[in-house]
Tab-separated table of N, CA, C and O in Angstrom:
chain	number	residue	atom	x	y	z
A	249	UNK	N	16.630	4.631	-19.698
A	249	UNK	CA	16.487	3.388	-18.969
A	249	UNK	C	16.617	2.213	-19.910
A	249	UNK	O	16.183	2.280	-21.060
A	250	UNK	N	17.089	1.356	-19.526
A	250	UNK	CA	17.282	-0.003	-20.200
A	250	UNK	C	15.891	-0.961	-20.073
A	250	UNK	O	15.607	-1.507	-19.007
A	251	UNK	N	15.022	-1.103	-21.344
A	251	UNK	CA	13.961	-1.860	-22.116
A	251	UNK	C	14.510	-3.245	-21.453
A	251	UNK	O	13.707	-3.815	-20.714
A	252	UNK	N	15.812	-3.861	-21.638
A	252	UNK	CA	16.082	-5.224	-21.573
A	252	UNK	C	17.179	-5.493	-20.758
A	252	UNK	O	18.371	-5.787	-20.845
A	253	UNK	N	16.068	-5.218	-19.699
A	253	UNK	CA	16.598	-6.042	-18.381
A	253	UNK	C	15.612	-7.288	-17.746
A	253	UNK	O	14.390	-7.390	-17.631
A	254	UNK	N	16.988	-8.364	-17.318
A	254	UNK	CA	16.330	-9.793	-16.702
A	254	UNK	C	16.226	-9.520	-15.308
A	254	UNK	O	17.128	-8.936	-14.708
A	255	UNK	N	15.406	-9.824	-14.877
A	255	UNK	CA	14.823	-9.704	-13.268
A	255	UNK	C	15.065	-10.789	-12.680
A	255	UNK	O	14.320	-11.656	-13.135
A	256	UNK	N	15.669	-11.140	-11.974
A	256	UNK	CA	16.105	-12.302	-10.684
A	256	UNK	C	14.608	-11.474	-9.725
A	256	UNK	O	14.492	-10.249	-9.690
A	257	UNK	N	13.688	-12.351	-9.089
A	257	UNK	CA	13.037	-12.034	-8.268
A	257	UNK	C	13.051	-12.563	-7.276
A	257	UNK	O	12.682	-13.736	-7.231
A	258	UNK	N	13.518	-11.838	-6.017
A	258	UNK	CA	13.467	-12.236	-4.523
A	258	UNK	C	11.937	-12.017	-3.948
A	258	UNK	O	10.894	-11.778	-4.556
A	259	UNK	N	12.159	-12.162	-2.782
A	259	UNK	CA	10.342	-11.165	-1.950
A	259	UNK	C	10.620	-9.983	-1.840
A	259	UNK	O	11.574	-9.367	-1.364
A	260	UNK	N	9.655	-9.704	-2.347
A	260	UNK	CA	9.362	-8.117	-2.208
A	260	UNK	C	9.201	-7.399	-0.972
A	260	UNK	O	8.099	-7.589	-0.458
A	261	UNK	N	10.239	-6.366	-0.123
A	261	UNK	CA	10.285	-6.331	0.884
A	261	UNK	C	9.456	-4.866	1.222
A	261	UNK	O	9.012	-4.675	2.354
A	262	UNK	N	9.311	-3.970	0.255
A	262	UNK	CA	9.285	-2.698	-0.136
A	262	UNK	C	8.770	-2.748	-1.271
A	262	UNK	O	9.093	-3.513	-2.180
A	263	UNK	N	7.575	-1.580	-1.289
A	263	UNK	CA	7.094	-0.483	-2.316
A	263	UNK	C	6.898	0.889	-2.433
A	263	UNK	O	6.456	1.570	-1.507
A	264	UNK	N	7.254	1.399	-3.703
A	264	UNK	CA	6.974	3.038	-3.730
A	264	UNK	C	6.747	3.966	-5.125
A	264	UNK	O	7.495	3.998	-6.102
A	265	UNK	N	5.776	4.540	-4.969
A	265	UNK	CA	5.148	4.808	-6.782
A	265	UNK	C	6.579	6.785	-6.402
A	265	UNK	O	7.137	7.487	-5.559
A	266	UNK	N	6.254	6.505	-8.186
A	266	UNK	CA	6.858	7.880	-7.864
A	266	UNK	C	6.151	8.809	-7.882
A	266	UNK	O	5.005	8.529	-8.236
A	267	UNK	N	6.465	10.599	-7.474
A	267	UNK	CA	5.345	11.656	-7.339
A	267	UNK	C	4.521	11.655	-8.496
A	267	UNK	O	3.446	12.220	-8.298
A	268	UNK	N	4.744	11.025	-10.088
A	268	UNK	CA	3.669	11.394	-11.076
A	268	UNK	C	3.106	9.546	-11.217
A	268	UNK	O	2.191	9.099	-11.909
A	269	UNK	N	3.895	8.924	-10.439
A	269	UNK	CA	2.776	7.696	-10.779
A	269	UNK	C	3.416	7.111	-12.005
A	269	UNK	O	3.275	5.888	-11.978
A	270	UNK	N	4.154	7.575	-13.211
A	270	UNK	CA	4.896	7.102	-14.097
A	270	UNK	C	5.514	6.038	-13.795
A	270	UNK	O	5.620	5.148	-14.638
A	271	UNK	N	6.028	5.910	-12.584
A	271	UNK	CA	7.141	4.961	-12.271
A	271	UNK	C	6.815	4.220	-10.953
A	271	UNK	O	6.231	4.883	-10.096
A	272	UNK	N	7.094	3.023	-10.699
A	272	UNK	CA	7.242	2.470	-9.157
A	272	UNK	C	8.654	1.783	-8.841
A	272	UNK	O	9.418	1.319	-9.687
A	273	UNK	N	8.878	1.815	-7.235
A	273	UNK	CA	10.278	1.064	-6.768
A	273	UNK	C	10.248	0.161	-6.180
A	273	UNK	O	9.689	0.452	-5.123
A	274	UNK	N	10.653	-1.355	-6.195
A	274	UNK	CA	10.193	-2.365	-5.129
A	274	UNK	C	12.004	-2.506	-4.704
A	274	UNK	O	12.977	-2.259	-5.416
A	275	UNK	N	11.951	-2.922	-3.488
A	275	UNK	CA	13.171	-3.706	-2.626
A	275	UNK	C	13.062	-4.957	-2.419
A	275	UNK	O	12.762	-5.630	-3.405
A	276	UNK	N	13.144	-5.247	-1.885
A	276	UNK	CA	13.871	-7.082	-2.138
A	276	UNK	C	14.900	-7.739	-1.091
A	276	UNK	O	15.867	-7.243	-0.512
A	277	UNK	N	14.413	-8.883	-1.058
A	277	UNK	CA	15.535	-9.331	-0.152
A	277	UNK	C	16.678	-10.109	-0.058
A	277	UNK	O	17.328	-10.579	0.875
A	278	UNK	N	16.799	-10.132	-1.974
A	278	UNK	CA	18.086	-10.381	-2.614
A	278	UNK	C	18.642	-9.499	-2.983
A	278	UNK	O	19.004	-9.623	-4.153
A	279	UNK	N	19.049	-8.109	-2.264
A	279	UNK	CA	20.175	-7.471	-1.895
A	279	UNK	C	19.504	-6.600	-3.239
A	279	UNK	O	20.472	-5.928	-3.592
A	280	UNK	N	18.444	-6.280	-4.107
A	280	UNK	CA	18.529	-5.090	-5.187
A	280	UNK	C	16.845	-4.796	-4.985
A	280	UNK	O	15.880	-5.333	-4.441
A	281	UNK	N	17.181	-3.491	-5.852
A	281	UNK	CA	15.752	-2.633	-6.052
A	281	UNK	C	15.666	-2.517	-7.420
A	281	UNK	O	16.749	-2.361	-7.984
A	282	UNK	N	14.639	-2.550	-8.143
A	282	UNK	CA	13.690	-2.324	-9.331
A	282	UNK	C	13.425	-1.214	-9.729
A	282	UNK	O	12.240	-1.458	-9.955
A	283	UNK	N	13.519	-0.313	-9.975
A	283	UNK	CA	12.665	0.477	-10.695
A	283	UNK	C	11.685	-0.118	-12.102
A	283	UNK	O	12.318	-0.567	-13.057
A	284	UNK	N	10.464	-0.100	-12.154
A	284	UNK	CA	9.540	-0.190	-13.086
A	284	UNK	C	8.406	0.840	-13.705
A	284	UNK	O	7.917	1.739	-13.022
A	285	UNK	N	8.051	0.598	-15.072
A	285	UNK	CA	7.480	1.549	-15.385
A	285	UNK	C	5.691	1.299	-14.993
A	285	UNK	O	5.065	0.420	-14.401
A	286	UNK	N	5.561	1.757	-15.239
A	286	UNK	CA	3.645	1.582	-14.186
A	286	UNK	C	2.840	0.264	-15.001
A	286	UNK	O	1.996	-0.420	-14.422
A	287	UNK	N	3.224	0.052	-16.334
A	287	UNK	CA	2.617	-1.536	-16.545
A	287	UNK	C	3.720	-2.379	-16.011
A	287	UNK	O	3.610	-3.394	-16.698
A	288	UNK	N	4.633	-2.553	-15.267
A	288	UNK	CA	5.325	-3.689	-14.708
A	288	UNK	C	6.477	-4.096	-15.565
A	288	UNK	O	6.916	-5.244	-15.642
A	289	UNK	N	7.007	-2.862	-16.318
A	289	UNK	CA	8.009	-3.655	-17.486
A	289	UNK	C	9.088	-2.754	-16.633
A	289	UNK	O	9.023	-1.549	-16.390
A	290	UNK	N	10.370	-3.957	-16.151
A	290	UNK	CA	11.507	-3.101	-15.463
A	290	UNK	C	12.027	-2.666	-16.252
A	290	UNK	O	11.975	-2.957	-17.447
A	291	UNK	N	12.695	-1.796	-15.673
A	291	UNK	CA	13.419	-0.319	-16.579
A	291	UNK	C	15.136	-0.457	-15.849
A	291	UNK	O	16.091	-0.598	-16.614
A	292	UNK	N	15.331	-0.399	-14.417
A	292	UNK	CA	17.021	-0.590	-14.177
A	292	UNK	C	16.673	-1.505	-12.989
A	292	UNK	O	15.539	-1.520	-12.511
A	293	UNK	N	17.857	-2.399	-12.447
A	293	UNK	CA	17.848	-3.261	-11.609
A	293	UNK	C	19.281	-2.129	-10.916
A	293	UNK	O	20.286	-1.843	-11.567
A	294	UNK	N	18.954	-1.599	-9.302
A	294	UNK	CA	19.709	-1.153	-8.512
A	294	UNK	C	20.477	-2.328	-7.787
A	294	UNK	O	19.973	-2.546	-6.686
A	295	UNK	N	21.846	-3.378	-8.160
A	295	UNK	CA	21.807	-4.613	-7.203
A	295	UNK	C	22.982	-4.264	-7.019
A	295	UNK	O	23.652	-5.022	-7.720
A	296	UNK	N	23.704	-3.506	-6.447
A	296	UNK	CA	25.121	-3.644	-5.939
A	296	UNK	C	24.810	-3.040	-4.593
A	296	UNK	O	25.563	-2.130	-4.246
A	297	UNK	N	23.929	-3.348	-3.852
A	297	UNK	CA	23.230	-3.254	-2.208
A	297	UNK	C	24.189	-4.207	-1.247
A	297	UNK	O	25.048	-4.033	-0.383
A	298	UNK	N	23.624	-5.163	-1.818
A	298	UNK	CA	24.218	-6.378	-0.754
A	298	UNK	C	23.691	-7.171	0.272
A	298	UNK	O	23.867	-8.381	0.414
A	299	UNK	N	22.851	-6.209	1.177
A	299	UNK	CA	21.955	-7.013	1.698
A	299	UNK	C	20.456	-6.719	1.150
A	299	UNK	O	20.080	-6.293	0.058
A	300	UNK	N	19.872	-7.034	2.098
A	300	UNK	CA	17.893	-7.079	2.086
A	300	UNK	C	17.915	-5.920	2.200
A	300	UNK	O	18.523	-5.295	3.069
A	301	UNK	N	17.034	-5.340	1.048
A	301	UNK	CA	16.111	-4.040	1.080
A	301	UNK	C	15.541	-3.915	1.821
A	301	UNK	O	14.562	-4.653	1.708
A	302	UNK	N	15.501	-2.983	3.212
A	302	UNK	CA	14.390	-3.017	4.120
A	302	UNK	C	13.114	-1.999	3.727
A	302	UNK	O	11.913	-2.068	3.987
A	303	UNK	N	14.112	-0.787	2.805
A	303	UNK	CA	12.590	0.580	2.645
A	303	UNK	C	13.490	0.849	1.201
A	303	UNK	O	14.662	0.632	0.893
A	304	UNK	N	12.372	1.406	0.526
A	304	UNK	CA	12.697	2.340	-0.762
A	304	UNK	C	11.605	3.407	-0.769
A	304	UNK	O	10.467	3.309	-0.312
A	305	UNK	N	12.372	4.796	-1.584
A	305	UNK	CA	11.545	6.047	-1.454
A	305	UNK	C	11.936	6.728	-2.956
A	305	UNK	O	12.715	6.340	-3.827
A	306	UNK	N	11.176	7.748	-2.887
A	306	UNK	CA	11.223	8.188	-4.137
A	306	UNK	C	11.237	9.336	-3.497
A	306	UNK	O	10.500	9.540	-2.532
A	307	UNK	N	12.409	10.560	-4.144
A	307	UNK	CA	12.213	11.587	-3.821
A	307	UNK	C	10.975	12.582	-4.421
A	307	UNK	O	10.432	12.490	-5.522
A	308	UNK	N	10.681	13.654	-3.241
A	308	UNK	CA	9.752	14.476	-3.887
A	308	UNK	C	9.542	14.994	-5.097
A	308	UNK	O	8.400	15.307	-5.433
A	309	UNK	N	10.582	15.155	-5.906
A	309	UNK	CA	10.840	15.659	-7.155
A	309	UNK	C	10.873	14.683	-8.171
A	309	UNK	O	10.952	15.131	-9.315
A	310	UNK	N	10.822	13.218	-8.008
A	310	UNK	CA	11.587	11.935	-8.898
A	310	UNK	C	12.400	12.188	-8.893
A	310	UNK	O	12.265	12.547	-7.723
A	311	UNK	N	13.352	12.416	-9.087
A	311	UNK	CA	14.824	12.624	-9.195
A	311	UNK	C	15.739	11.998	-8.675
A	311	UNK	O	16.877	12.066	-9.140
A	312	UNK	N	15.415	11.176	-7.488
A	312	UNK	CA	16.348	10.728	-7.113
A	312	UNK	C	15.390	9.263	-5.975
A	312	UNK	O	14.225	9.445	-5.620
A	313	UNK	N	15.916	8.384	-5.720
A	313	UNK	CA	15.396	7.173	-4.957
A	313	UNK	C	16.755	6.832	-4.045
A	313	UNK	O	17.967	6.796	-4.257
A	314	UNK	N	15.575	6.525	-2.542
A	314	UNK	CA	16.678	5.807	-1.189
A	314	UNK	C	16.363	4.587	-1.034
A	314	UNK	O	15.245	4.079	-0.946
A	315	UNK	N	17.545	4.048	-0.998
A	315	UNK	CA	17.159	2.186	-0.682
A	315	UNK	C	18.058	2.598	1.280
A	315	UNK	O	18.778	3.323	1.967
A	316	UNK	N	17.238	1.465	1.184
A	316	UNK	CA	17.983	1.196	3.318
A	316	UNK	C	17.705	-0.237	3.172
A	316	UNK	O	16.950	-0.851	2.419
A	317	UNK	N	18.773	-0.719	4.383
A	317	UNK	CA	18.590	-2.208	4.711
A	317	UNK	C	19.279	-1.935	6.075
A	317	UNK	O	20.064	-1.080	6.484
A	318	UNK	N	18.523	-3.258	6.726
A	318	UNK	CA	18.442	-3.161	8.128
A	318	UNK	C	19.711	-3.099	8.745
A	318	UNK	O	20.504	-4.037	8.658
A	319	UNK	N	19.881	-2.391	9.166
A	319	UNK	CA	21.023	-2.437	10.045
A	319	UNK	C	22.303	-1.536	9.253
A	319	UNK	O	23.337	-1.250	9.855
A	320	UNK	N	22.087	-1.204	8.025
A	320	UNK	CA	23.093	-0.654	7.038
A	320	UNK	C	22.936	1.165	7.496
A	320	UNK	O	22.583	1.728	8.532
A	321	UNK	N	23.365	1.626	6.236
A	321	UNK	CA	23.126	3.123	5.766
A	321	UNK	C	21.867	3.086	4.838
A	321	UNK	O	21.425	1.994	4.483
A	322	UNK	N	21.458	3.900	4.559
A	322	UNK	CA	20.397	4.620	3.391
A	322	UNK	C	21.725	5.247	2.326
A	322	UNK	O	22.763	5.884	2.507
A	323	UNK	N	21.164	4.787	1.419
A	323	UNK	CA	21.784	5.544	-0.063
A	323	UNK	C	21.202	5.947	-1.295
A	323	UNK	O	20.460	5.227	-1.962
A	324	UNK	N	21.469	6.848	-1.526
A	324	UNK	CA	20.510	7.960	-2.934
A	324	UNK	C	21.558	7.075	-4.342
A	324	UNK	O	22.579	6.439	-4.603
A	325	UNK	N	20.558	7.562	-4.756
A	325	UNK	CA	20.685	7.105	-6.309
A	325	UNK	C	20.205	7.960	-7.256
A	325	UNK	O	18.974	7.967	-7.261
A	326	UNK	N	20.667	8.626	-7.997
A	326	UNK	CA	20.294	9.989	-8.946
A	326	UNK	C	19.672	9.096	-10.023
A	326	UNK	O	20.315	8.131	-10.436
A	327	UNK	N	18.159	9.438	-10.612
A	327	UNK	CA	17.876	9.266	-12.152
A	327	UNK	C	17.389	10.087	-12.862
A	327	UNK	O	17.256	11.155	-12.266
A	328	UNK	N	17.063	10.104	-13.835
A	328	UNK	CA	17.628	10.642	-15.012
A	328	UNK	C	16.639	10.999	-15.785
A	328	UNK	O	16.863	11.516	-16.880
A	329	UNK	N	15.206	10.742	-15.264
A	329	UNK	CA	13.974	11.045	-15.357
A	329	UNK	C	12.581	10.602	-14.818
A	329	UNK	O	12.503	9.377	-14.906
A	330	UNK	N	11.767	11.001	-14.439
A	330	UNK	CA	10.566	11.429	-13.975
A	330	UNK	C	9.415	12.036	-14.794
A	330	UNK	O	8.375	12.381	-14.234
Protein backbone atom coordinates (compact mmCIF):
# COMPACT_ATOMS: atom_id res chain seq x y z
CA UNK A 1 0.00 0.00 0.00
CA UNK A 2 1.10 3.47 -0.65
CA UNK A 3 2.32 5.48 2.89
CA UNK A 4 1.89 8.78 0.65
CA UNK A 5 -1.22 9.36 -0.38
CA UNK A 6 -3.18 12.98 -0.46
CA UNK A 7 -6.80 12.66 0.48
CA UNK A 8 -9.32 15.05 -1.25
CA UNK A 9 -12.17 14.63 1.40
CA UNK A 10 -15.81 14.56 0.38
CA UNK A 11 -18.77 13.33 3.07
CA UNK A 12 -18.45 10.31 4.14
CA UNK A 13 -21.22 8.30 2.77
CA UNK A 14 -20.13 4.76 3.99
CA UNK A 15 -18.17 2.73 6.54
CA UNK A 16 -16.55 -0.68 6.95
CA UNK A 17 -13.72 -2.21 9.28
CA UNK A 18 -12.16 -5.21 7.82
CA UNK A 19 -12.66 -9.00 9.30
CA UNK A 20 -9.26 -8.46 11.55
CA UNK A 21 -9.96 -4.78 12.31
CA UNK A 22 -6.39 -3.97 10.73
CA UNK A 23 -7.98 -1.98 8.19
CA UNK A 24 -11.21 0.28 7.54
CA UNK A 25 -13.17 1.48 4.14
CA UNK A 26 -15.04 4.78 3.89
CA UNK A 27 -17.12 5.92 0.53
CA UNK A 28 -17.73 9.24 -0.30
CA UNK A 29 -19.57 11.33 -2.31
CA UNK A 30 -16.81 12.53 -4.45
CA UNK A 31 -16.98 9.56 -6.57
CA UNK A 32 -13.84 7.44 -4.38
CA UNK A 33 -13.26 5.07 -1.45
CA UNK A 34 -10.34 5.02 1.11
CA UNK A 35 -8.96 2.33 2.40
CA UNK A 36 -7.16 3.20 5.85
CA UNK A 37 -5.10 1.64 8.28
CA UNK A 38 -6.90 1.55 11.88
CA UNK A 39 -4.96 4.84 13.21
CA UNK A 40 -6.48 6.84 10.20
CA UNK A 41 -3.32 6.98 8.00
CA UNK A 42 -4.71 6.26 4.23
CA UNK A 43 -3.11 3.55 2.58
CA UNK A 44 -4.91 3.62 -1.37
CA UNK A 45 -7.49 6.09 -2.64
CA UNK A 46 -10.10 3.75 -4.93
CA UNK A 47 -11.29 7.09 -7.28
CA UNK A 48 -11.94 6.00 -10.73
CA UNK A 49 -15.89 5.36 -9.46
CA UNK A 50 -17.38 8.36 -10.72
CA UNK A 51 -20.20 8.83 -8.89
CA UNK A 52 -21.24 8.90 -4.95
CA UNK A 53 -20.32 5.96 -2.97
CA UNK A 54 -23.52 4.73 -1.73
CA UNK A 55 -22.10 1.26 0.35
CA UNK A 56 -18.61 -0.25 0.82
CA UNK A 57 -17.85 -3.88 2.14
CA UNK A 58 -15.11 -5.82 2.92
CA UNK A 59 -15.02 -9.24 1.96
CA UNK A 60 -15.15 -12.10 4.46
CA UNK A 61 -11.67 -13.05 3.93
CA UNK A 62 -10.10 -9.22 3.40
CA UNK A 63 -9.24 -9.91 0.26
CA UNK A 64 -11.18 -8.18 -1.61
CA UNK A 65 -13.70 -4.78 -1.08
CA UNK A 66 -17.30 -3.70 -2.98
CA UNK A 67 -17.98 -0.13 -3.60
CA UNK A 68 -21.86 0.56 -5.07
CA UNK A 69 -23.37 3.85 -5.96
CA UNK A 70 -26.82 4.55 -6.38
CA UNK A 71 -28.25 3.67 -9.22
CA UNK A 72 -24.83 2.09 -10.75
CA UNK A 73 -23.31 -1.58 -10.50
CA UNK A 74 -21.30 -2.88 -7.40
CA UNK A 75 -17.61 -3.56 -8.20
CA UNK A 76 -14.82 -5.75 -6.44
CA UNK A 77 -11.53 -4.66 -6.09
CA UNK A 78 -8.79 -7.34 -5.23
CA UNK A 79 -6.08 -6.37 -2.34
CA UNK A 80 -3.20 -7.53 -1.62
CA UNK A 81 -3.42 -7.88 2.05
CA UNK A 82 -5.30 -8.34 5.20
Amino acid sequence: FNKDVKVNYGKITSVDFSPKSKFFLTGSDDGSAILWDITGAPLHIFDNIRKSVTCVKFSSDGKSIFTGTYGENLKQWNLKGD
